[in-house]
């Protein structure tokens, strides 16, 4: 208590103090004029995250939020219940690759999971990699694994303190030993093997944590050599181009996208040759061509001219030899295509279900495997020798189940039948419906609640959305959410414009100059839930992460009368300055270009930080961020929280919770992760159900 008082006194000298239910923050004068738009970026000093002043401010915000949370926990505490439920429902299934099965399992709940290997169905799982041995004093987790061509080695990409900048370690599977070899500063990159000899990867050259991203170089690393000796095989630095790549056993493919000219170039290299040489084989200036894969001498691709997704192919030696293999199916979104030696396995999404469709390379339909309503089905692996397909099924009310089925049979076999569940899926109802938005367009929304639900307009409701980058929503099982539903809550996910749920056009109608359309869809979803008597404004909470945080920030500042509680996570709020940091420069087509007057003016109309009014008491808002988030820097949340808090009209609490040594996607141990889940739902239940 003495230390806390001392801290408050010290911080007061830096112009920090407590106001009613909030923390007051100093303002500076930083007047900016752009295209006749004048604003004072009065909290820009919070962008200097390494200064002691900002660190102290963040600590004070966390202490204040924790004080409020302690009061909440006296009324609501779900932690112990969630620990019990989670211990019985892991929701994990093995990662199958090259006939081997890998599994991430928690040994110590205070540490990150280990990587285990099962070599065949009769073998025990072997502990092959423990990331905690690499860094015992940091939050470290296995982000992705990749197997060498002949299964001799596996690479483990490690996320350190949640950063997007990864480190890579290699494991010799013949000895189950971590090799004295590794890579650092790997970012936005797959780890792609050349046989069992080495890997391709992208290198990040940023010197400062939150500066504009500089991941423009692709290198080849030969195993058991120093990274400094790695071979540079492609450099897009001169044009700041975005690069992606992949390879199979014999061919390497690289795509270079120049956002300034909208030009995409496609290259290949023959891995059987002694000398690695990239050659261009195609280019596209319309940003329509989507390269999918290479198989048996043909390039497989899709085109944005097909809204729902089709699959075409052309002869690698003769581009004019082009054919449509699988047509698009209206209202059925092609999300992903997986390639095996014999089959194409397509993952589709309809309004109510997801399903797998299996085709041969002549385009002949072989088999369809559907999920239940509201569930998500995902391809896992294919056993060429046994002709067996492995897939997962998961929903909001059922944990992940793994199945296998022979292509020639109709009945699938479950592979993890003993998974316990605390909540029977029969207790809940999943609805996949549409509502009319203000433009009289049907917008899909999923709604989950207990059966025998009372439409009395008095139910606590959590509404969520993402709505950006053409990304589609997947159903995820969550014991924390089910506990909320079991106590009478309602959960809704709005598939607003800007996402990809209804194809390419759906994304385009909610991005760039049309960005505000999707944001308004979210408000219309809120009004729909109220009009249909699911809830009312005193019982409605909203949440969303990353781009979904922007959605929440806009709704909160545009229609504060609709909500009791807002809980954005790692959100983008300062849209005028977003392009200046980390990956913001890549997203001008998504958010609009602030260097063009007409687009800048549109940005100012939806930027949450710039929409805050001095005379409005906004609803209770709990803003979650992470201090090591190098995708959406935490000062978006810092500035948004300060601007909401620091007004005389604000009577409802505005809390800022900054997770330490974590990034955009978290990265905590099991213990800390479940504590974070409990905190989120404790606040939610307290403010909606008290």
CSV table of N, CA and C in Angstrom, one decimal, residues 351-353 372-376 394-398 425-433 445-451 475-477 482 485 491 534:
chain,number,residue,atom,x,y,z
A,351,UNK,N,-24.3,-19.9,-46.0
A,351,UNK,CA,-24.8,-19.1,-44.9
A,351,UNK,C,-25.0,-19.8,-43.6
A,352,UNK,N,-25.2,-21.1,-43.7
A,352,UNK,CA,-25.5,-21.9,-42.5
A,352,UNK,C,-24.5,-22.9,-42.1
A,353,UNK,N,-23.7,-23.4,-43.1
A,353,UNK,CA,-22.8,-24.5,-42.9
A,353,UNK,C,-21.5,-24.2,-43.6
A,372,UNK,N,-22.4,-29.7,-39.2
A,372,UNK,CA,-23.7,-29.3,-38.7
A,372,UNK,C,-23.9,-27.8,-38.9
A,373,UNK,N,-25.1,-27.3,-38.7
A,373,UNK,CA,-25.4,-25.9,-38.8
A,373,UNK,C,-24.6,-25.1,-37.8
A,374,UNK,N,-24.0,-24.0,-38.3
A,374,UNK,CA,-23.2,-23.1,-37.4
A,374,UNK,C,-21.8,-23.6,-37.1
A,375,UNK,N,-21.4,-24.8,-37.6
A,375,UNK,CA,-20.1,-25.3,-37.3
A,375,UNK,C,-19.1,-25.1,-38.4
A,376,UNK,N,-17.8,-25.3,-38.1
A,376,UNK,CA,-16.7,-25.1,-39.0
A,376,UNK,C,-16.0,-26.4,-39.3
A,394,UNK,N,-15.7,-28.1,-35.6
A,394,UNK,CA,-15.7,-27.3,-34.3
A,394,UNK,C,-16.9,-26.3,-34.4
A,395,UNK,N,-17.5,-26.0,-33.3
A,395,UNK,CA,-18.6,-25.0,-33.3
A,395,UNK,C,-18.5,-24.3,-32.0
A,396,UNK,N,-19.4,-23.3,-31.9
A,396,UNK,CA,-19.4,-22.5,-30.6
A,396,UNK,C,-19.8,-23.4,-29.4
A,397,UNK,N,-20.5,-24.4,-29.7
A,397,UNK,CA,-21.0,-25.3,-28.6
A,397,UNK,C,-20.4,-26.7,-28.5
A,398,UNK,N,-19.5,-27.0,-29.4
A,398,UNK,CA,-18.9,-28.3,-29.5
A,398,UNK,C,-17.4,-28.1,-29.7
A,425,UNK,N,-24.3,-29.6,-26.0
A,425,UNK,CA,-24.7,-28.7,-27.1
A,425,UNK,C,-26.2,-28.7,-27.3
A,426,UNK,N,-26.9,-29.7,-26.8
A,426,UNK,CA,-28.3,-29.7,-26.9
A,426,UNK,C,-29.0,-28.6,-26.1
A,427,UNK,N,-28.3,-28.0,-25.2
A,427,UNK,CA,-28.8,-26.9,-24.4
A,427,UNK,C,-29.0,-25.6,-25.1
A,428,UNK,N,-28.2,-25.5,-26.3
A,428,UNK,CA,-28.1,-24.2,-27.0
A,428,UNK,C,-28.7,-24.3,-28.4
A,429,UNK,N,-29.1,-23.2,-28.9
A,429,UNK,CA,-29.6,-23.0,-30.2
A,429,UNK,C,-28.7,-22.1,-31.0
A,430,UNK,N,-28.3,-22.5,-32.2
A,430,UNK,CA,-27.5,-21.7,-33.1
A,430,UNK,C,-28.3,-21.2,-34.3
A,431,UNK,N,-28.5,-19.9,-34.5
A,431,UNK,CA,-29.3,-19.4,-35.6
A,431,UNK,C,-28.3,-18.7,-36.6
A,432,UNK,N,-28.6,-19.0,-37.8
A,432,UNK,CA,-27.9,-18.3,-38.9
A,432,UNK,C,-28.9,-17.6,-39.7
A,433,UNK,N,-29.1,-16.3,-39.5
A,433,UNK,CA,-30.1,-15.5,-40.1
A,433,UNK,C,-29.5,-14.3,-40.7
A,445,UNK,N,-25.9,-12.8,-39.8
A,445,UNK,CA,-25.6,-12.8,-38.4
A,445,UNK,C,-25.8,-14.1,-37.7
A,446,UNK,N,-24.9,-14.6,-36.9
A,446,UNK,CA,-25.1,-15.8,-36.1
A,446,UNK,C,-25.4,-15.4,-34.7
A,447,UNK,N,-26.4,-16.1,-34.2
A,447,UNK,CA,-26.9,-15.8,-32.8
A,447,UNK,C,-27.0,-17.1,-32.0
A,448,UNK,N,-26.4,-17.2,-30.8
A,448,UNK,CA,-26.4,-18.4,-30.0
A,448,UNK,C,-27.0,-18.0,-28.6
A,449,UNK,N,-27.9,-18.9,-28.2
A,449,UNK,CA,-28.5,-18.7,-26.8
A,449,UNK,C,-29.0,-20.1,-26.4
A,450,UNK,N,-29.5,-20.1,-25.1
A,450,UNK,CA,-30.1,-21.4,-24.6
A,450,UNK,C,-31.4,-21.6,-25.3
A,451,UNK,N,-31.8,-22.8,-25.3
A,451,UNK,CA,-33.2,-23.1,-25.9
A,451,UNK,C,-34.2,-22.7,-24.9
A,475,UNK,N,-16.2,-20.4,-36.4
A,475,UNK,CA,-16.7,-20.7,-35.1
A,475,UNK,C,-15.7,-21.3,-34.2
A,476,UNK,N,-15.5,-20.8,-33.0
A,476,UNK,CA,-14.5,-21.3,-32.1
A,476,UNK,C,-15.2,-21.7,-30.7
A,477,UNK,N,-14.9,-22.9,-30.3
A,477,UNK,CA,-15.4,-23.3,-29.0
A,477,UNK,C,-14.7,-22.6,-27.9
A,482,UNK,N,-19.6,-20.1,-23.2
A,482,UNK,CA,-20.7,-21.0,-22.9
A,482,UNK,C,-21.1,-20.8,-21.4
A,485,UNK,N,-23.4,-17.9,-21.8
A,485,UNK,CA,-24.7,-18.3,-22.4
A,485,UNK,C,-25.5,-19.1,-21.4
A,491,UNK,N,-25.1,-14.5,-27.5
A,491,UNK,CA,-23.9,-14.1,-28.3
A,491,UNK,C,-24.3,-14.0,-29.7
A,534,UNK,N,-34.1,-9.4,-28.4
A,534,UNK,CA,-33.0,-10.2,-27.8
A,534,UNK,C,-32.4,-9.5,-26.6
